[in-house]
Amino acid sequence: MRSLSSAASLAAVTLPLALMPAAADDKTLGARIDRVIDTAIAEGRIAGAVILVAEDGRLIHRRAAGHLDREAGLPMREDAIFRFASVSKPFVAAAALALVDDGVLDLDAPVTRHLPDFRPATADGDRPVITLRQLLSHTAGLDYGFFQPADGPYARAGISDGMDDRPGLTLAQNLRRLALVPLRNRPGAAWHYSLAIDVAGGLIEAATGRALPAVVREKVTAPLGLEDTGFIVADTARLAVPYVDGPEGGVPRRMAAAEAVPFGGSAVHYAPARILDPDAWPSGGAGMAGTAADVLALLEAIRTGGGGVLSPDMVAAFVRPATGDLPLDVSGPGWAFGLGASVLTDPALAGSPQSPGTWAWGGAYGHSWFVDPARRLSVVAMTNTALAGMTGAFPDALRDAIYAG
């Protein structure tokens, strides 16, 4: 497939119907969405945002609002490049599943087949089998440092969560440190959001003998014609400046070079310049950047059957609940997890207007996205404000405005 710019890839998603005048229902929807965006920006909760809403492959609303760089007076642009944080995860999960399609990886084989030294123990000293399926579904017994106290075991071991600045650290070194810390539970016994996708990235490298960014490029972004998404930013003029929530919901401030934002058991540690460092280790769980259009292109490819990236079987694995009755301590009741995203199982229990089977996630730099396959609806909301763009009033209000009609 020929390479496409971000704008061209967005046009490919929207299909010719995008050139038609908006229907009355679309205009009403757009007005509701714009009120949410304008209110959040006017109240100073969000610095800038790009919102894309597609129905059955047609863009029914698109909006760039606020600032790319508030202090420089630069307006947000639709082709802005955002630091992804956990929006990286579906891209890397898709790469892993594509390698399962190829027979290179096996969802249920021990990861030690390719990572013989990755054998973390339980508290009692046992070293259980961990599989790719458990890594992708976050049931491998791993953790994130920000869920632990500031002096917790991951901090003491020098483990990176994938967004901080650790000059000289490699992916292999980070996995070696991770393997030395006891698991929080036996694999398969509980769901817990974790560095599991970073381990999956290491597994991809070991199984292919190639660097993770090259594999993600070959298996996911290149087949979809996405030129703006990867582990490094080429066009820094389009890179959105990141902001941090102000105190008690006040006006967000520009993110510092090293920022610790309270979250979980301690804090998320950000180093926004990391994405500009070609030597930064490739974090499969948090290390990518790209545009809202590229995220939408991936989601639409999966929603419509794989887009030449995944087989129907691997699409089903991506979006089908894989965690049974295990509670999700991040998403809350009514949600399960597949092999690439959370999956809504009980809208009433979750308090959500979305359809059963909706799959969703977000990113700690201020992003949220969801796909409601029953309504053929895909929504990408990329902001440059952590954490208000990811969780709480803004993404909830945006979701409710979309479903209000």
PDB file of N, CA and C in Angstrom, residues 86-137:
ATOM      1  N   SER A  86      -0.670   5.270  26.854  1.00  0.00           N
ATOM      2  CA  SER A  86      -1.246   3.928  26.655  1.00  0.00           C
ATOM      3  C   SER A  86      -2.025   3.764  25.354  1.00  0.00           C
ATOM      4  N   VAL A  87      -2.189   4.814  24.586  1.00  0.00           N
ATOM      5  CA  VAL A  87      -2.738   4.634  23.243  1.00  0.00           C
ATOM      6  C   VAL A  87      -1.751   3.836  22.386  1.00  0.00           C
ATOM      7  N   SER A  88      -0.517   3.713  22.864  1.00  0.00           N
ATOM      8  CA  SER A  88       0.458   2.827  22.213  1.00  0.00           C
ATOM      9  C   SER A  88       0.009   1.372  22.253  1.00  0.00           C
ATOM     10  N   LYS A  89      -0.704   1.000  23.304  1.00  0.00           N
ATOM     11  CA  LYS A  89      -0.984  -0.413  23.557  1.00  0.00           C
ATOM     12  C   LYS A  89      -1.752  -1.102  22.428  1.00  0.00           C
ATOM     13  N   PRO A  90      -2.819  -0.528  21.875  1.00  0.00           N
ATOM     14  CA  PRO A  90      -3.503  -1.252  20.800  1.00  0.00           C
ATOM     15  C   PRO A  90      -2.640  -1.451  19.563  1.00  0.00           C
ATOM     16  N   PHE A  91      -1.705  -0.543  19.291  1.00  0.00           N
ATOM     17  CA  PHE A  91      -0.809  -0.720  18.150  1.00  0.00           C
ATOM     18  C   PHE A  91       0.126  -1.900  18.385  1.00  0.00           C
ATOM     19  N   VAL A  92       0.680  -2.000  19.592  1.00  0.00           N
ATOM     20  CA  VAL A  92       1.613  -3.085  19.890  1.00  0.00           C
ATOM     21  C   VAL A  92       0.860  -4.403  20.039  1.00  0.00           C
ATOM     22  N   ALA A  93      -0.336  -4.365  20.634  1.00  0.00           N
ATOM     23  CA  ALA A  93      -1.155  -5.576  20.709  1.00  0.00           C
ATOM     24  C   ALA A  93      -1.489  -6.087  19.312  1.00  0.00           C
ATOM     25  N   ALA A  94      -1.808  -5.163  18.401  1.00  0.00           N
ATOM     26  CA  ALA A  94      -2.112  -5.567  17.025  1.00  0.00           C
ATOM     27  C   ALA A  94      -0.888  -6.197  16.372  1.00  0.00           C
ATOM     28  N   ALA A  95       0.309  -5.646  16.642  1.00  0.00           N
ATOM     29  CA  ALA A  95       1.531  -6.233  16.081  1.00  0.00           C
ATOM     30  C   ALA A  95       1.743  -7.644  16.612  1.00  0.00           C
ATOM     31  N   ALA A  96       1.514  -7.831  17.920  1.00  0.00           N
ATOM     32  CA  ALA A  96       1.676  -9.163  18.511  1.00  0.00           C
ATOM     33  C   ALA A  96       0.688 -10.155  17.899  1.00  0.00           C
ATOM     34  N   LEU A  97      -0.561  -9.733  17.745  1.00  0.00           N
ATOM     35  CA  LEU A  97      -1.574 -10.624  17.184  1.00  0.00           C
ATOM     36  C   LEU A  97      -1.295 -10.916  15.708  1.00  0.00           C
ATOM     37  N   ALA A  98      -0.737  -9.946  14.990  1.00  0.00           N
ATOM     38  CA  ALA A  98      -0.354 -10.196  13.605  1.00  0.00           C
ATOM     39  C   ALA A  98       0.733 -11.268  13.530  1.00  0.00           C
ATOM     40  N   LEU A  99       1.635 -11.269  14.520  1.00  0.00           N
ATOM     41  CA  LEU A  99       2.671 -12.299  14.560  1.00  0.00           C
ATOM     42  C   LEU A  99       2.096 -13.659  14.950  1.00  0.00           C
ATOM     43  N   VAL A 100       1.004 -13.660  15.710  1.00  0.00           N
ATOM     44  CA  VAL A 100       0.296 -14.917  15.961  1.00  0.00           C
ATOM     45  C   VAL A 100      -0.295 -15.431  14.647  1.00  0.00           C
ATOM     46  N   ASP A 101      -0.889 -14.534  13.874  1.00  0.00           N
ATOM     47  CA  ASP A 101      -1.390 -14.916  12.548  1.00  0.00           C
ATOM     48  C   ASP A 101      -0.290 -15.550  11.698  1.00  0.00           C
ATOM     49  N   ASP A 102       0.923 -15.003  11.827  1.00  0.00           N
ATOM     50  CA  ASP A 102       2.050 -15.479  11.015  1.00  0.00           C
ATOM     51  C   ASP A 102       2.661 -16.777  11.544  1.00  0.00           C
ATOM     52  N   GLY A 103       2.238 -17.202  12.737  1.00  0.00           N
ATOM     53  CA  GLY A 103       2.834 -18.385  13.338  1.00  0.00           C
ATOM     54  C   GLY A 103       4.145 -18.117  14.048  1.00  0.00           C
ATOM     55  N   VAL A 104       4.535 -16.861  14.176  1.00  0.00           N
ATOM     56  CA  VAL A 104       5.777 -16.506  14.866  1.00  0.00           C
ATOM     57  C   VAL A 104       5.586 -16.561  16.381  1.00  0.00           C
ATOM     58  N   LEU A 105       4.422 -16.128  16.851  1.00  0.00           N
ATOM     59  CA  LEU A 105       4.082 -16.168  18.272  1.00  0.00           C
ATOM     60  C   LEU A 105       2.885 -17.075  18.486  1.00  0.00           C
ATOM     61  N   ASP A 106       2.741 -17.541  19.719  1.00  0.00           N
ATOM     62  CA  ASP A 106       1.630 -18.407  20.113  1.00  0.00           C
ATOM     63  C   ASP A 106       1.015 -17.788  21.371  1.00  0.00           C
ATOM     64  N   LEU A 107      -0.282 -17.569  21.345  1.00  0.00           N
ATOM     65  CA  LEU A 107      -0.936 -16.916  22.479  1.00  0.00           C
ATOM     66  C   LEU A 107      -0.767 -17.689  23.780  1.00  0.00           C
ATOM     67  N   ASP A 108      -0.669 -19.002  23.720  1.00  0.00           N
ATOM     68  CA  ASP A 108      -0.682 -19.806  24.938  1.00  0.00           C
ATOM     69  C   ASP A 108       0.625 -20.517  25.235  1.00  0.00           C
ATOM     70  N   ALA A 109       1.665 -20.200  24.491  1.00  0.00           N
ATOM     71  CA  ALA A 109       2.987 -20.761  24.783  1.00  0.00           C
ATOM     72  C   ALA A 109       3.651 -19.956  25.895  1.00  0.00           C
ATOM     73  N   PRO A 110       4.482 -20.563  26.713  1.00  0.00           N
ATOM     74  CA  PRO A 110       5.223 -19.806  27.732  1.00  0.00           C
ATOM     75  C   PRO A 110       6.088 -18.735  27.073  1.00  0.00           C
ATOM     76  N   VAL A 111       6.114 -17.558  27.662  1.00  0.00           N
ATOM     77  CA  VAL A 111       6.946 -16.494  27.094  1.00  0.00           C
ATOM     78  C   VAL A 111       8.421 -16.877  27.146  1.00  0.00           C
ATOM     79  N   THR A 112       8.770 -17.826  28.012  1.00  0.00           N
ATOM     80  CA  THR A 112      10.157 -18.264  28.099  1.00  0.00           C
ATOM     81  C   THR A 112      10.632 -18.978  26.835  1.00  0.00           C
ATOM     82  N   ARG A 113       9.716 -19.319  25.937  1.00  0.00           N
ATOM     83  CA  ARG A 113      10.127 -19.879  24.641  1.00  0.00           C
ATOM     84  C   ARG A 113      11.049 -18.890  23.934  1.00  0.00           C
ATOM     85  N   HIS A 114      10.760 -17.602  24.056  1.00  0.00           N
ATOM     86  CA  HIS A 114      11.575 -16.570  23.408  1.00  0.00           C
ATOM     87  C   HIS A 114      12.318 -15.692  24.410  1.00  0.00           C
ATOM     88  N   LEU A 115      11.827 -15.634  25.646  1.00  0.00           N
ATOM     89  CA  LEU A 115      12.463 -14.839  26.709  1.00  0.00           C
ATOM     90  C   LEU A 115      12.817 -15.782  27.857  1.00  0.00           C
ATOM     91  N   PRO A 116      13.841 -16.596  27.691  1.00  0.00           N
ATOM     92  CA  PRO A 116      14.128 -17.633  28.692  1.00  0.00           C
ATOM     93  C   PRO A 116      14.438 -17.103  30.084  1.00  0.00           C
ATOM     94  N   ASP A 117      14.880 -15.858  30.179  1.00  0.00           N
ATOM     95  CA  ASP A 117      15.232 -15.304  31.487  1.00  0.00           C
ATOM     96  C   ASP A 117      14.084 -14.548  32.151  1.00  0.00           C
ATOM     97  N   PHE A 118      12.950 -14.443  31.450  1.00  0.00           N
ATOM     98  CA  PHE A 118      11.825 -13.730  32.071  1.00  0.00           C
ATOM     99  C   PHE A 118      10.980 -14.739  32.846  1.00  0.00           C
ATOM    100  N   ARG A 119      11.361 -14.949  34.114  1.00  0.00           N
ATOM    101  CA  ARG A 119      10.696 -15.952  34.955  1.00  0.00           C
ATOM    102  C   ARG A 119      10.446 -15.360  36.347  1.00  0.00           C
ATOM    103  N   PRO A 120       9.657 -14.286  36.439  1.00  0.00           N
ATOM    104  CA  PRO A 120       9.403 -13.723  37.774  1.00  0.00           C
ATOM    105  C   PRO A 120       8.696 -14.734  38.671  1.00  0.00           C
ATOM    106  N   ALA A 121       8.985 -14.649  39.954  1.00  0.00           N
ATOM    107  CA  ALA A 121       8.443 -15.601  40.924  1.00  0.00           C
ATOM    108  C   ALA A 121       7.256 -15.015  41.663  1.00  0.00           C
ATOM    109  N   THR A 122       6.447 -15.876  42.224  1.00  0.00           N
ATOM    110  CA  THR A 122       5.403 -15.449  43.151  1.00  0.00           C
ATOM    111  C   THR A 122       6.037 -15.216  44.523  1.00  0.00           C
ATOM    112  N   ALA A 123       5.244 -14.725  45.440  1.00  0.00           N
ATOM    113  CA  ALA A 123       5.762 -14.421  46.780  1.00  0.00           C
ATOM    114  C   ALA A 123       6.311 -15.658  47.477  1.00  0.00           C
ATOM    115  N   ASP A 124       5.776 -16.854  47.122  1.00  0.00           N
ATOM    116  CA  ASP A 124       6.247 -18.084  47.768  1.00  0.00           C
ATOM    117  C   ASP A 124       7.407 -18.742  47.026  1.00  0.00           C
ATOM    118  N   GLY A 125       7.920 -18.057  45.993  1.00  0.00           N
ATOM    119  CA  GLY A 125       9.095 -18.566  45.298  1.00  0.00           C
ATOM    120  C   GLY A 125       8.821 -19.395  44.068  1.00  0.00           C
ATOM    121  N   ASP A 126       7.572 -19.706  43.782  1.00  0.00           N
ATOM    122  CA  ASP A 126       7.240 -20.464  42.577  1.00  0.00           C
ATOM    123  C   ASP A 126       7.432 -19.564  41.347  1.00  0.00           C
ATOM    124  N   ARG A 127       7.784 -20.181  40.232  1.00  0.00           N
ATOM    125  CA  ARG A 127       7.972 -19.431  38.984  1.00  0.00           C
ATOM    126  C   ARG A 127       6.969 -19.950  37.947  1.00  0.00           C
ATOM    127  N   PRO A 128       5.764 -19.402  37.948  1.00  0.00           N
ATOM    128  CA  PRO A 128       4.710 -19.937  37.082  1.00  0.00           C
ATOM    129  C   PRO A 128       4.899 -19.547  35.622  1.00  0.00           C
ATOM    130  N   VAL A 129       4.217 -20.281  34.759  1.00  0.00           N
ATOM    131  CA  VAL A 129       4.215 -19.970  33.326  1.00  0.00           C
ATOM    132  C   VAL A 129       3.424 -18.692  33.086  1.00  0.00           C
ATOM    133  N   ILE A 130       3.954 -17.827  32.251  1.00  0.00           N
ATOM    134  CA  ILE A 130       3.254 -16.631  31.782  1.00  0.00           C
ATOM    135  C   ILE A 130       3.137 -16.750  30.270  1.00  0.00           C
ATOM    136  N   THR A 131       1.964 -16.407  29.732  1.00  0.00           N
ATOM    137  CA  THR A 131       1.726 -16.513  28.293  1.00  0.00           C
ATOM    138  C   THR A 131       1.466 -15.146  27.676  1.00  0.00           C
ATOM    139  N   LEU A 132       1.551 -15.088  26.364  1.00  0.00           N
ATOM    140  CA  LEU A 132       1.217 -13.857  25.646  1.00  0.00           C
ATOM    141  C   LEU A 132      -0.239 -13.480  25.874  1.00  0.00           C
ATOM    142  N   ARG A 133      -1.131 -14.463  25.932  1.00  0.00           N
ATOM    143  CA  ARG A 133      -2.538 -14.165  26.186  1.00  0.00           C
ATOM    144  C   ARG A 133      -2.698 -13.427  27.523  1.00  0.00           C
ATOM    145  N   GLN A 134      -1.950 -13.862  28.525  1.00  0.00           N
ATOM    146  CA  GLN A 134      -2.030 -13.196  29.831  1.00  0.00           C
ATOM    147  C   GLN A 134      -1.400 -11.805  29.790  1.00  0.00           C
ATOM    148  N   LEU A 135      -0.348 -11.643  29.013  1.00  0.00           N
ATOM    149  CA  LEU A 135       0.247 -10.314  28.881  1.00  0.00           C
ATOM    150  C   LEU A 135      -0.749  -9.348  28.234  1.00  0.00           C
ATOM    151  N   LEU A 136      -1.347  -9.752  27.123  1.00  0.00           N
ATOM    152  CA  LEU A 136      -2.246  -8.852  26.397  1.00  0.00           C
ATOM    153  C   LEU A 136      -3.527  -8.568  27.168  1.00  0.00           C
ATOM    154  N   SER A 137      -3.934  -9.470  28.040  1.00  0.00           N
ATOM    155  CA  SER A 137      -5.161  -9.263  28.826  1.00  0.00           C
ATOM    156  C   SER A 137      -4.881  -8.718  30.219  1.00  0.00           C
TER     157      SER A 137
END
